Short mmCIF file of C-alpha atoms in Angstrom, two decimals:
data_model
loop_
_atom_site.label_atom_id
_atom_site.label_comp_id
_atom_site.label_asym_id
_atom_site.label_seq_id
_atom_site.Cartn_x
_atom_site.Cartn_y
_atom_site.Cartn_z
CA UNK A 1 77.56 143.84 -90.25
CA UNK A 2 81.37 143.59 -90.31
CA UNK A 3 83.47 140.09 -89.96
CA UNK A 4 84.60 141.24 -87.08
CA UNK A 5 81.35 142.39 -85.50
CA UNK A 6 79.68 138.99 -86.88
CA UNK A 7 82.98 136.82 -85.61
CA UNK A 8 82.43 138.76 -81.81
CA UNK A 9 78.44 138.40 -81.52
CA UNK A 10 77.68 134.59 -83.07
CA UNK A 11 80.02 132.78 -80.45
CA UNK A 12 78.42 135.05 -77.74
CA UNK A 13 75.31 133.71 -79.03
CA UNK A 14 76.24 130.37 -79.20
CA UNK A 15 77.64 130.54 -75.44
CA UNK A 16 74.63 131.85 -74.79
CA UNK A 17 72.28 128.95 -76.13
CA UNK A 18 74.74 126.95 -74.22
CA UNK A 19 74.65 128.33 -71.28
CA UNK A 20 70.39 128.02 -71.57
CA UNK A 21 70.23 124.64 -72.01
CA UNK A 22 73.04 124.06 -69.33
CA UNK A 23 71.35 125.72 -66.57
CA UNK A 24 67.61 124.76 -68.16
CA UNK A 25 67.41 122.19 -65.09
CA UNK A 26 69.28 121.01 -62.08
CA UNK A 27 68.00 117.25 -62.25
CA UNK A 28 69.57 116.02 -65.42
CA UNK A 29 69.17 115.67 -68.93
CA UNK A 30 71.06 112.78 -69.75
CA UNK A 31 73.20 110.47 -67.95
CA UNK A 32 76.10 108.34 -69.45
CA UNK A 33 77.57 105.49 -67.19
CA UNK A 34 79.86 102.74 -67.83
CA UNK A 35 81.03 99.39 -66.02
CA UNK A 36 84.43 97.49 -67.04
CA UNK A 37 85.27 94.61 -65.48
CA UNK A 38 89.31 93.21 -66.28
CA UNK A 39 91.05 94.72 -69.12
CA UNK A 40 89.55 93.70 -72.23
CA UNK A 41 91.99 90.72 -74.27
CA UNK A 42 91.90 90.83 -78.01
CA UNK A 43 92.98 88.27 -80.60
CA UNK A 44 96.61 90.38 -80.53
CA UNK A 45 96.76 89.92 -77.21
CA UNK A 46 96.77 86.05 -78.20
CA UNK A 47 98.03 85.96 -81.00
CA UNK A 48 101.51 84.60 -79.53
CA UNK A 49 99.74 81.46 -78.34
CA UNK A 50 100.61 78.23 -80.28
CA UNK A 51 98.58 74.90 -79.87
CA UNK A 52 100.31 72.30 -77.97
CA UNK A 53 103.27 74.67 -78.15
CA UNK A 54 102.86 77.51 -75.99
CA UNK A 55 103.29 76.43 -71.77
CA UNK A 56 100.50 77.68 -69.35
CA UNK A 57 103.54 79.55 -67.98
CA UNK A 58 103.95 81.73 -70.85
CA UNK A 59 100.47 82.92 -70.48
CA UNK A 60 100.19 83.69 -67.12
CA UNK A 61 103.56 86.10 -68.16
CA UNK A 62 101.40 87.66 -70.82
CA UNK A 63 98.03 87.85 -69.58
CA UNK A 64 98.37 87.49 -66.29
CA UNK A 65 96.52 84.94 -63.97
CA UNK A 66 93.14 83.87 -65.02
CA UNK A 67 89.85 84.16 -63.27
CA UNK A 68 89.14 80.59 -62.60
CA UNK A 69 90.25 77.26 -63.05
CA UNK A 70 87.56 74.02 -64.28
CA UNK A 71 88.97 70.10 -64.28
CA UNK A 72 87.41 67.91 -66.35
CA UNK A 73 88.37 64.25 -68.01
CA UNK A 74 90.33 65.65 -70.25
CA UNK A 75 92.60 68.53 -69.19
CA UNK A 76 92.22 71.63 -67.20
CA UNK A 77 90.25 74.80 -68.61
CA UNK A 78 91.34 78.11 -67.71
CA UNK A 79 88.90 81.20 -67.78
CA UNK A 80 89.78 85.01 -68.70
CA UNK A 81 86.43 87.44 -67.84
CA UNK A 82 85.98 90.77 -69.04
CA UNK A 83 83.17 93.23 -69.47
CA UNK A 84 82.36 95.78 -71.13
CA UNK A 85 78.77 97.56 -70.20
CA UNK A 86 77.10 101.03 -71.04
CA UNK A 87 74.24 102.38 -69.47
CA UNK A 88 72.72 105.78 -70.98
CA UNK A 89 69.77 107.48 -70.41
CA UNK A 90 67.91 110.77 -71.90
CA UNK A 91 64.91 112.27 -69.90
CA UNK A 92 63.61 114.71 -72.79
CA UNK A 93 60.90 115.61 -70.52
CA UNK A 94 63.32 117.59 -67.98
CA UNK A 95 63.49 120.28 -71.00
CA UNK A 96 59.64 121.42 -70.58
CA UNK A 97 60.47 122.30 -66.84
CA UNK A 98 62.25 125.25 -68.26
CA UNK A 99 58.30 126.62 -68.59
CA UNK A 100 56.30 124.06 -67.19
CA UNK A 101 55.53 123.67 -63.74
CA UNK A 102 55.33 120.21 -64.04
CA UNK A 103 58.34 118.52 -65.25
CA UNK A 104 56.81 115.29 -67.54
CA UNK A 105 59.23 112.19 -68.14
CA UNK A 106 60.02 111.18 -71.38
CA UNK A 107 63.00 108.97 -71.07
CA UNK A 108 64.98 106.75 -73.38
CA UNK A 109 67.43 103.94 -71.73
CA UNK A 110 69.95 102.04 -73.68
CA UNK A 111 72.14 99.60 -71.36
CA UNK A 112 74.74 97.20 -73.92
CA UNK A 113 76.54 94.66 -72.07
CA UNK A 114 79.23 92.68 -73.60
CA UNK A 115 80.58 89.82 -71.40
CA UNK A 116 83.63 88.14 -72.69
CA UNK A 117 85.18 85.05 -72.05
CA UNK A 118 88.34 83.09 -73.34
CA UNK A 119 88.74 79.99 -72.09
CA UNK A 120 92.33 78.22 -72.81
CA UNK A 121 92.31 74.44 -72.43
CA UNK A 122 95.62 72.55 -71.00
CA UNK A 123 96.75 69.73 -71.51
CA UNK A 124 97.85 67.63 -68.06
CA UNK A 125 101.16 68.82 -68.68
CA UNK A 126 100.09 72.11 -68.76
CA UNK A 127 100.71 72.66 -72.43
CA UNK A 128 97.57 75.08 -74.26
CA UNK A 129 95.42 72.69 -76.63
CA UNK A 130 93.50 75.10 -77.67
CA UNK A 131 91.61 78.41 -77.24
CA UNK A 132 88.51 80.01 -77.90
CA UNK A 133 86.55 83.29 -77.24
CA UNK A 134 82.96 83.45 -76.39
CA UNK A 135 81.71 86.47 -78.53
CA UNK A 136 83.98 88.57 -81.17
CA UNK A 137 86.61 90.51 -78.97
CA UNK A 138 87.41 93.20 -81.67
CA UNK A 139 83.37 93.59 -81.70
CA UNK A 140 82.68 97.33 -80.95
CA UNK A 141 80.42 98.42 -78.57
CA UNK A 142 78.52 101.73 -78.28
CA UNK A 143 75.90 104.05 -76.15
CA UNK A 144 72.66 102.80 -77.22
CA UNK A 145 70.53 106.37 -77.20
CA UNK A 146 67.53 105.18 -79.11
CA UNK A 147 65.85 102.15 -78.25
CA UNK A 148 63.49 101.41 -81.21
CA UNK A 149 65.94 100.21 -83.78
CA UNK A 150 68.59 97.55 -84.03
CA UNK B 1 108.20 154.25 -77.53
CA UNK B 2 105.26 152.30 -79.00
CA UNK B 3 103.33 149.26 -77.77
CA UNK B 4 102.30 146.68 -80.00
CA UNK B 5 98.28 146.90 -80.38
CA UNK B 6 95.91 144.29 -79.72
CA UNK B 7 93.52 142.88 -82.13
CA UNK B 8 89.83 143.25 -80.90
CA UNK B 9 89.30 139.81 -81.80
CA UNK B 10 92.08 138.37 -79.97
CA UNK B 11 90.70 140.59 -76.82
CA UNK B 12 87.23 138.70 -77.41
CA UNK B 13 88.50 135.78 -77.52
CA UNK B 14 90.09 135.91 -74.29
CA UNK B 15 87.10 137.47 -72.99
CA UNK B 16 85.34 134.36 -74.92
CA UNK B 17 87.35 131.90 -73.01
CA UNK B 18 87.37 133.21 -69.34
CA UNK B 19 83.10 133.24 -69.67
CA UNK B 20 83.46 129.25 -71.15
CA UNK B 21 85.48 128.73 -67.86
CA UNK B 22 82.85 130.47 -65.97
CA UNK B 23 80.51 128.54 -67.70
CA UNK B 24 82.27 125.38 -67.17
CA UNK B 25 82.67 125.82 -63.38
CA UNK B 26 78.87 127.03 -62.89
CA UNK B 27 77.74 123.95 -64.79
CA UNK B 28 80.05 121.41 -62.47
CA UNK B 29 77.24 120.69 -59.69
CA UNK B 30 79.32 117.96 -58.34
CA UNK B 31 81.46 115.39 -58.68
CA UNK B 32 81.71 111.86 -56.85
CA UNK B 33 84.09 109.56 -55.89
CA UNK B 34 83.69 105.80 -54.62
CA UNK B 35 85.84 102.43 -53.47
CA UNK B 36 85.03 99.25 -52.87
CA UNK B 37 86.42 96.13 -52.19
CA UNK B 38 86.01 92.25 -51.78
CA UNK B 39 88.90 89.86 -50.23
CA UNK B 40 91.72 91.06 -48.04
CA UNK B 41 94.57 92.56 -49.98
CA UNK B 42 97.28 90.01 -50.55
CA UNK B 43 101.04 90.77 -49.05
CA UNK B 44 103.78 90.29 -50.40
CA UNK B 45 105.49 88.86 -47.31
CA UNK B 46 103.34 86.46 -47.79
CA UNK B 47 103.79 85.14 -51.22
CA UNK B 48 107.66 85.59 -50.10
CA UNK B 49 107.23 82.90 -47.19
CA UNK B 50 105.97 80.54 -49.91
CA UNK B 51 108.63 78.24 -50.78
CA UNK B 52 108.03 75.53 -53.59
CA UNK B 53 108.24 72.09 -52.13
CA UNK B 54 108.69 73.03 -48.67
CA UNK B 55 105.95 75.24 -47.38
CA UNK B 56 103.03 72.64 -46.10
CA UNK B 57 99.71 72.93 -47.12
CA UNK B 58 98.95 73.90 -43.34
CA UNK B 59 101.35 76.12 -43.18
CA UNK B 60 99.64 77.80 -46.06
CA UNK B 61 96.68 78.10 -44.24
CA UNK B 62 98.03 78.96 -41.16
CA UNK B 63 100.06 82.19 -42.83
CA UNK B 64 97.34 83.47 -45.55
CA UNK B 65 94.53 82.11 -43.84
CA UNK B 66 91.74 79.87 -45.60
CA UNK B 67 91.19 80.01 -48.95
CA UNK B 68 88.01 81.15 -50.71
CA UNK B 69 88.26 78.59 -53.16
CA UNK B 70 89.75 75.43 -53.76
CA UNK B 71 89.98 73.30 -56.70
CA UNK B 72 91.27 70.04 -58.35
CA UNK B 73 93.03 70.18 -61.49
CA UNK B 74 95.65 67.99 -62.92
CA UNK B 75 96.11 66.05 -59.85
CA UNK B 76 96.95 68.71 -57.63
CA UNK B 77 94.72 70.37 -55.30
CA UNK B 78 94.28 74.49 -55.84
CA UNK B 79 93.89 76.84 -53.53
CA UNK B 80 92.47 80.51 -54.97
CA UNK B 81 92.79 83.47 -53.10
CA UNK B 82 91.07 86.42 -54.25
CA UNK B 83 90.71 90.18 -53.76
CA UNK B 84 88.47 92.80 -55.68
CA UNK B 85 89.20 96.43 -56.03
CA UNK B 86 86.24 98.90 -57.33
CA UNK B 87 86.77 102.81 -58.46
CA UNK B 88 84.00 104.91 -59.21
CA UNK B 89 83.92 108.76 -60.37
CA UNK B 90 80.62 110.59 -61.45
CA UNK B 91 81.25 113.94 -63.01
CA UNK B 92 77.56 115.50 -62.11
CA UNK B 93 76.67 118.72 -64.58
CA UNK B 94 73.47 120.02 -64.57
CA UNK B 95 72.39 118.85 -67.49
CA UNK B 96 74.66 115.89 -67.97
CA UNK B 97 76.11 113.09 -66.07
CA UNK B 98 79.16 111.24 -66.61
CA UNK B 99 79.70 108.07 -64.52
CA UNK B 100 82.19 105.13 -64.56
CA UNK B 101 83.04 102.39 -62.85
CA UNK B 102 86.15 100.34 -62.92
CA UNK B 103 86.58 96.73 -61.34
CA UNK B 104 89.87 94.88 -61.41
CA UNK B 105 91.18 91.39 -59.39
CA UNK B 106 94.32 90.37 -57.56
CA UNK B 107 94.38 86.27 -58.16
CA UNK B 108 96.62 83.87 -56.30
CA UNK B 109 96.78 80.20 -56.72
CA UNK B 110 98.81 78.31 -54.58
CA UNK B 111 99.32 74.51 -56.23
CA UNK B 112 99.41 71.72 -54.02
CA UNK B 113 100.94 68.29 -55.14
CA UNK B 114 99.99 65.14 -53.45
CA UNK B 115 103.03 64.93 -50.43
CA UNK B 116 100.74 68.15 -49.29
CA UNK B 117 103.37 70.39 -50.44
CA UNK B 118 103.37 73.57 -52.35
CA UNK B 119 103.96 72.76 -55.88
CA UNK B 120 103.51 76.06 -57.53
CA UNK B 121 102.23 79.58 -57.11
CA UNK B 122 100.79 81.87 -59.22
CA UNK B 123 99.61 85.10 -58.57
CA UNK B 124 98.86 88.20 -61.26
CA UNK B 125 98.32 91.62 -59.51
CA UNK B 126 95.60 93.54 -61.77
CA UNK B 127 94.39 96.21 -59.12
CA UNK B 128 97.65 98.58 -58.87
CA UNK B 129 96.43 99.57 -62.83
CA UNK B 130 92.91 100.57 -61.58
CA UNK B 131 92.35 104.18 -62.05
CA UNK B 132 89.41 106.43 -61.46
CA UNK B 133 87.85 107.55 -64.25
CA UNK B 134 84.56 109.89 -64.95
CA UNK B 135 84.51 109.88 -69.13
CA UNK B 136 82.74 106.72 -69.91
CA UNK B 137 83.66 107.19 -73.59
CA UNK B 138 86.54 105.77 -75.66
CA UNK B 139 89.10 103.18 -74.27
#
Protein backbone atom coordinates (compact mmCIF):
# COMPACT_ATOMS: atom_id res chain seq x y z
CA UNK A 1 0.00 0.00 0.00
CA UNK A 2 1.16 3.46 -1.12
CA UNK A 3 1.42 6.72 1.35
CA UNK A 4 -0.99 8.07 -0.45
CA UNK A 5 -3.45 5.18 -0.54
CA UNK A 6 -2.64 4.59 3.36
CA UNK A 7 -2.91 8.67 4.06
CA UNK A 8 -6.69 8.47 2.03
CA UNK A 9 -8.13 5.15 3.74
CA UNK A 10 -6.89 5.47 7.72
CA UNK A 11 -8.73 8.93 8.27
CA UNK A 12 -11.77 7.39 6.43
CA UNK A 13 -11.45 4.78 8.92
CA UNK A 14 -11.04 6.80 11.70
CA UNK A 15 -14.22 8.99 10.62
CA UNK A 16 -15.71 6.00 10.40
CA UNK A 17 -15.14 4.64 14.08
CA UNK A 18 -16.26 8.07 14.85
CA UNK A 19 -19.09 8.27 13.26
CA UNK A 20 -20.06 4.52 15.09
CA UNK A 21 -19.70 5.52 18.33
CA UNK A 22 -21.46 8.95 17.58
CA UNK A 23 -24.57 7.57 16.32
CA UNK A 24 -24.15 4.18 18.71
CA UNK A 25 -27.16 5.78 20.82
CA UNK A 26 -29.51 8.69 20.91
CA UNK A 27 -29.74 8.91 24.87
CA UNK A 28 -26.25 9.91 25.81
CA UNK A 29 -23.01 8.74 26.68
CA UNK A 30 -21.70 11.28 28.79
CA UNK A 31 -22.82 14.52 29.97
CA UNK A 32 -20.55 17.50 31.09
CA UNK A 33 -22.31 20.46 32.96
CA UNK A 34 -21.04 23.35 34.77
CA UNK A 35 -22.46 26.12 37.25
CA UNK A 36 -20.50 29.58 37.94
CA UNK A 37 -21.76 31.81 40.12
CA UNK A 38 -19.83 35.72 40.09
CA UNK A 39 -16.60 35.93 38.40
CA UNK A 40 -14.07 34.15 40.23
CA UNK A 41 -11.42 36.88 42.36
CA UNK A 42 -7.88 35.76 42.71
CA UNK A 43 -5.09 36.98 45.00
CA UNK A 44 -4.09 39.44 41.75
CA UNK A 45 -7.23 40.63 41.75
CA UNK A 46 -6.30 41.81 45.44
CA UNK A 47 -3.26 42.21 45.40
CA UNK A 48 -3.66 46.21 45.27
CA UNK A 49 -5.33 46.13 48.67
CA UNK A 50 -3.24 47.58 51.58
CA UNK A 51 -4.25 47.13 55.35
CA UNK A 52 -5.59 50.14 56.93
CA UNK A 53 -4.54 51.84 53.70
CA UNK A 54 -6.70 51.00 50.96
CA UNK A 55 -10.62 52.92 51.33
CA UNK A 56 -13.74 50.61 50.88
CA UNK A 57 -14.15 52.99 47.92
CA UNK A 58 -11.28 51.77 46.07
CA UNK A 59 -12.63 48.33 46.16
CA UNK A 60 -15.92 48.71 45.16
CA UNK A 61 -13.93 50.52 41.85
CA UNK A 62 -12.01 47.31 41.47
CA UNK A 63 -14.17 44.57 42.35
CA UNK A 64 -17.22 45.89 42.18
CA UNK A 65 -20.00 45.82 44.94
CA UNK A 66 -19.98 42.93 47.26
CA UNK A 67 -22.61 40.37 47.95
CA UNK A 68 -23.48 41.24 51.44
CA UNK A 69 -22.76 43.36 54.19
CA UNK A 70 -22.38 41.84 58.29
CA UNK A 71 -21.99 44.55 61.43
CA UNK A 72 -20.48 43.43 64.25
CA UNK A 73 -18.63 45.20 67.50
CA UNK A 74 -15.92 45.81 65.76
CA UNK A 75 -16.25 47.05 62.16
CA UNK A 76 -18.25 46.09 59.18
CA UNK A 77 -17.45 42.77 57.11
CA UNK A 78 -17.97 42.76 53.55
CA UNK A 79 -18.59 39.42 51.55
CA UNK A 80 -17.43 38.53 47.80
CA UNK A 81 -19.22 34.89 46.64
CA UNK A 82 -18.18 32.92 43.85
CA UNK A 83 -18.57 29.39 42.61
CA UNK A 84 -17.20 27.29 40.72
CA UNK A 85 -19.13 23.68 40.23
CA UNK A 86 -18.78 20.68 37.70
CA UNK A 87 -21.11 18.05 37.28
CA UNK A 88 -20.09 15.03 34.83
CA UNK A 89 -21.47 11.93 34.24
CA UNK A 90 -20.57 8.65 32.01
CA UNK A 91 -23.35 5.97 31.46
CA UNK A 92 -20.95 3.13 29.99
CA UNK A 93 -23.90 0.99 29.86
CA UNK A 94 -25.61 3.08 26.87
CA UNK A 95 -22.66 1.43 24.66
CA UNK A 96 -24.18 -2.30 24.92
CA UNK A 97 -27.51 -0.89 23.38
CA UNK A 98 -25.61 -0.79 20.17
CA UNK A 99 -26.43 -4.90 20.34
CA UNK A 100 -28.37 -5.35 23.26
CA UNK A 101 -31.90 -4.96 23.50
CA UNK A 102 -31.70 -3.94 26.82
CA UNK A 103 -29.67 -0.95 27.46
CA UNK A 104 -27.95 -1.72 31.26
CA UNK A 105 -26.69 1.42 33.35
CA UNK A 106 -23.36 1.63 34.37
CA UNK A 107 -22.81 5.18 35.33
CA UNK A 108 -20.03 7.15 36.96
CA UNK A 109 -20.92 10.81 38.51
CA UNK A 110 -18.34 13.24 39.60
CA UNK A 111 -19.93 16.71 40.83
CA UNK A 112 -16.74 19.23 42.42
CA UNK A 113 -18.00 22.28 43.93
CA UNK A 114 -15.77 24.99 44.98
CA UNK A 115 -17.50 27.85 46.91
CA UNK A 116 -15.39 30.84 47.54
CA UNK A 117 -15.56 33.54 49.79
CA UNK A 118 -13.43 36.73 50.63
CA UNK A 119 -14.52 38.57 53.23
CA UNK A 120 -12.80 42.23 53.67
CA UNK A 121 -13.20 43.72 57.14
CA UNK A 122 -13.61 47.75 57.56
CA UNK A 123 -12.81 49.67 59.83
CA UNK A 124 -15.81 52.35 61.00
CA UNK A 125 -14.25 54.69 58.80
CA UNK A 126 -14.46 52.49 56.13
CA UNK A 127 -10.76 51.85 55.81
CA UNK A 128 -9.91 47.66 54.90
CA UNK A 129 -8.28 46.01 58.14
CA UNK A 130 -7.84 43.13 56.71
CA UNK A 131 -8.77 40.33 54.26
CA UNK A 132 -9.03 36.80 53.94
CA UNK A 133 -10.22 34.02 51.52
CA UNK A 134 -12.07 31.00 52.55
CA UNK A 135 -10.37 28.19 50.43
CA UNK A 136 -7.17 28.71 47.98
CA UNK A 137 -8.50 30.92 45.00
CA UNK A 138 -5.67 29.91 42.53
CA UNK A 139 -6.81 26.17 43.59
CA UNK A 140 -7.70 24.36 40.29
CA UNK A 141 -10.63 22.58 39.81
CA UNK A 142 -11.44 19.74 37.37
CA UNK A 143 -14.22 17.11 35.91
CA UNK A 144 -14.16 14.41 38.34
CA UNK A 145 -14.76 11.20 35.77
CA UNK A 146 -13.83 8.46 38.16
CA UNK A 147 -15.15 8.33 41.47
CA UNK A 148 -13.01 5.71 43.33
CA UNK A 149 -9.85 7.66 43.87
CA UNK A 150 -8.86 10.93 45.43
CA UNK B 1 -3.18 26.75 -21.98
CA UNK B 2 -2.65 24.48 -18.95
CA UNK B 3 -4.40 24.22 -15.59
CA UNK B 4 -2.58 23.67 -12.57
CA UNK B 5 -3.39 19.91 -11.31
CA UNK B 6 -4.73 18.96 -8.12
CA UNK B 7 -3.12 16.71 -5.70
CA UNK B 8 -5.37 13.63 -4.87
CA UNK B 9 -4.69 14.20 -1.39
CA UNK B 10 -5.64 17.69 -1.24
CA UNK B 11 -9.05 16.48 -3.18
CA UNK B 12 -9.50 13.94 -0.13
CA UNK B 13 -9.04 16.13 2.15
CA UNK B 14 -11.67 18.36 1.09
CA UNK B 15 -13.77 15.47 0.56
CA UNK B 16 -12.46 14.55 4.29
CA UNK B 17 -13.72 17.76 5.65
CA UNK B 18 -17.22 18.27 4.01
CA UNK B 19 -18.14 14.38 5.52
CA UNK B 20 -16.65 15.79 9.27
CA UNK B 21 -19.20 18.66 8.66
CA UNK B 22 -21.77 16.18 7.77
CA UNK B 23 -20.82 14.35 10.58
CA UNK B 24 -20.83 17.24 12.83
CA UNK B 25 -24.33 18.45 11.84
CA UNK B 26 -25.90 14.75 12.01
CA UNK B 27 -24.43 14.39 15.49
CA UNK B 28 -26.00 18.00 16.77
CA UNK B 29 -29.47 16.52 18.11
CA UNK B 30 -30.18 19.75 19.75
CA UNK B 31 -29.24 22.51 21.41
CA UNK B 32 -30.94 24.54 24.40
CA UNK B 33 -31.19 27.77 25.58
CA UNK B 34 -32.54 29.15 29.07
CA UNK B 35 -33.03 32.63 31.30
CA UNK B 36 -33.87 33.25 34.47
CA UNK B 37 -34.14 35.83 36.80
CA UNK B 38 -34.67 37.02 40.50
CA UNK B 39 -35.33 40.90 41.50
CA UNK B 40 -36.60 43.55 39.15
CA UNK B 41 -33.90 45.00 36.97
CA UNK B 42 -32.58 48.20 38.44
CA UNK B 43 -32.92 51.66 36.23
CA UNK B 44 -30.83 53.91 35.86
CA UNK B 45 -33.30 56.79 36.23
CA UNK B 46 -33.48 55.64 39.27
CA UNK B 47 -30.08 55.61 40.72
CA UNK B 48 -30.02 59.19 38.81
CA UNK B 49 -32.95 60.59 41.12
CA UNK B 50 -30.73 59.62 44.07
CA UNK B 51 -29.13 62.61 45.36
CA UNK B 52 -26.64 62.33 48.41
CA UNK B 53 -27.99 64.19 51.36
CA UNK B 54 -31.17 65.16 49.94
CA UNK B 55 -33.19 62.25 48.71
CA UNK B 56 -35.28 60.97 52.01
CA UNK B 57 -35.26 57.64 53.03
CA UNK B 58 -39.10 57.61 51.98
CA UNK B 59 -38.54 58.97 49.05
CA UNK B 60 -36.27 56.04 48.42
CA UNK B 61 -38.87 53.79 48.98
CA UNK B 62 -41.42 55.49 47.35
CA UNK B 63 -39.21 55.65 43.83
CA UNK B 64 -37.39 52.03 43.91
CA UNK B 65 -39.85 50.50 45.98
CA UNK B 66 -39.00 48.38 49.24
CA UNK B 67 -35.95 46.94 49.69
CA UNK B 68 -35.19 43.22 49.96
CA UNK B 69 -32.78 43.74 52.53
CA UNK B 70 -31.80 46.08 55.01
CA UNK B 71 -28.93 46.29 57.23
CA UNK B 72 -26.99 48.21 59.99
CA UNK B 73 -23.48 48.88 59.60
CA UNK B 74 -21.36 51.64 60.87
CA UNK B 75 -24.18 53.59 62.15
CA UNK B 76 -26.04 53.94 59.12
CA UNK B 77 -28.91 51.96 58.11
CA UNK B 78 -28.49 49.90 54.50
CA UNK B 79 -30.80 49.30 52.20
CA UNK B 80 -29.82 46.28 49.47
CA UNK B 81 -31.50 45.96 46.39
CA UNK B 82 -30.87 43.03 44.39
CA UNK B 83 -31.42 41.43 40.98
CA UNK B 84 -30.22 37.95 39.55
CA UNK B 85 -29.65 37.17 35.97
CA UNK B 86 -29.25 33.27 34.87
CA UNK B 87 -27.99 31.97 31.18
CA UNK B 88 -28.07 28.53 30.30
CA UNK B 89 -26.96 26.71 26.89
CA UNK B 90 -26.87 22.81 26.49
CA UNK B 91 -25.17 21.71 23.33
CA UNK B 92 -27.10 18.09 23.09
CA UNK B 93 -24.98 15.44 20.70
CA UNK B 94 -25.91 12.11 20.63
CA UNK B 95 -23.44 10.80 22.42
CA UNK B 96 -22.33 13.79 24.42
CA UNK B 97 -23.75 16.64 26.29
CA UNK B 98 -22.35 19.89 26.99
CA UNK B 99 -24.22 22.11 29.50
CA UNK B 100 -23.47 25.41 31.35
CA UNK B 101 -24.89 27.64 33.40
CA UNK B 102 -23.92 31.14 34.21
CA UNK B 103 -25.34 33.30 37.23
CA UNK B 104 -24.32 36.89 37.78
CA UNK B 105 -25.90 39.90 40.32
CA UNK B 106 -26.73 43.56 39.95
CA UNK B 107 -26.17 44.97 43.80
CA UNK B 108 -27.31 48.36 45.02
CA UNK B 109 -26.88 49.75 48.42
CA UNK B 110 -28.36 52.84 49.22
CA UNK B 111 -26.65 54.26 52.74
CA UNK B 112 -28.76 55.97 55.05
CA UNK B 113 -27.27 58.31 57.82
CA UNK B 114 -29.18 59.09 60.89
CA UNK B 115 -31.19 62.68 59.66
CA UNK B 116 -32.93 59.75 57.36
CA UNK B 117 -31.04 60.95 54.47
CA UNK B 118 -29.19 59.25 51.75
CA UNK B 119 -25.65 59.13 52.69
CA UNK B 120 -24.18 57.06 49.97
CA UNK B 121 -24.93 54.73 47.11
CA UNK B 122 -23.32 52.02 45.74
CA UNK B 123 -24.27 49.95 43.08
CA UNK B 124 -21.89 47.41 40.78
CA UNK B 125 -23.69 46.12 37.60
CA UNK B 126 -22.31 42.39 37.04
CA UNK B 127 -25.19 41.03 34.68
CA UNK B 128 -24.46 43.10 31.30
CA UNK B 129 -21.02 40.60 31.26
CA UNK B 130 -23.23 37.43 31.45
CA UNK B 131 -22.93 35.46 28.34
CA UNK B 132 -24.33 32.17 27.23
CA UNK B 133 -22.11 29.62 27.07
CA UNK B 134 -22.38 25.63 26.13
CA UNK B 135 -18.40 24.48 26.64
CA UNK B 136 -18.18 23.87 30.29
CA UNK B 137 -14.40 23.53 29.95
CA UNK B 138 -11.58 26.06 30.48
CA UNK B 139 -12.18 29.67 31.82
Amino acid sequence: MSFVEREIQMPHARLGLLLTFTLIDGCGFADFARLSVNEPITIDNVAFIRPDQTTFAEVIARLGTPDEFLDSETGVFVVYRFLDARYSRINYGSLASAWSPVTPDLITEGLGMRLNRLTIRLSPTWIVHHIEFSNQPEQPSGFTLVPFVH
Amino acid sequence: MSHPTTSPLIVTQGCLFRLLMVLVLASVAGCAFGRATLGDKIKQEDLASLTKGVTSRAEVVARIGAPDRILHANEREILQYYHYDLKSSSLLLLLVNFSRFNIKSDDLYILIDREGLVDDVLYGRRTDKLAFQAWPFGE
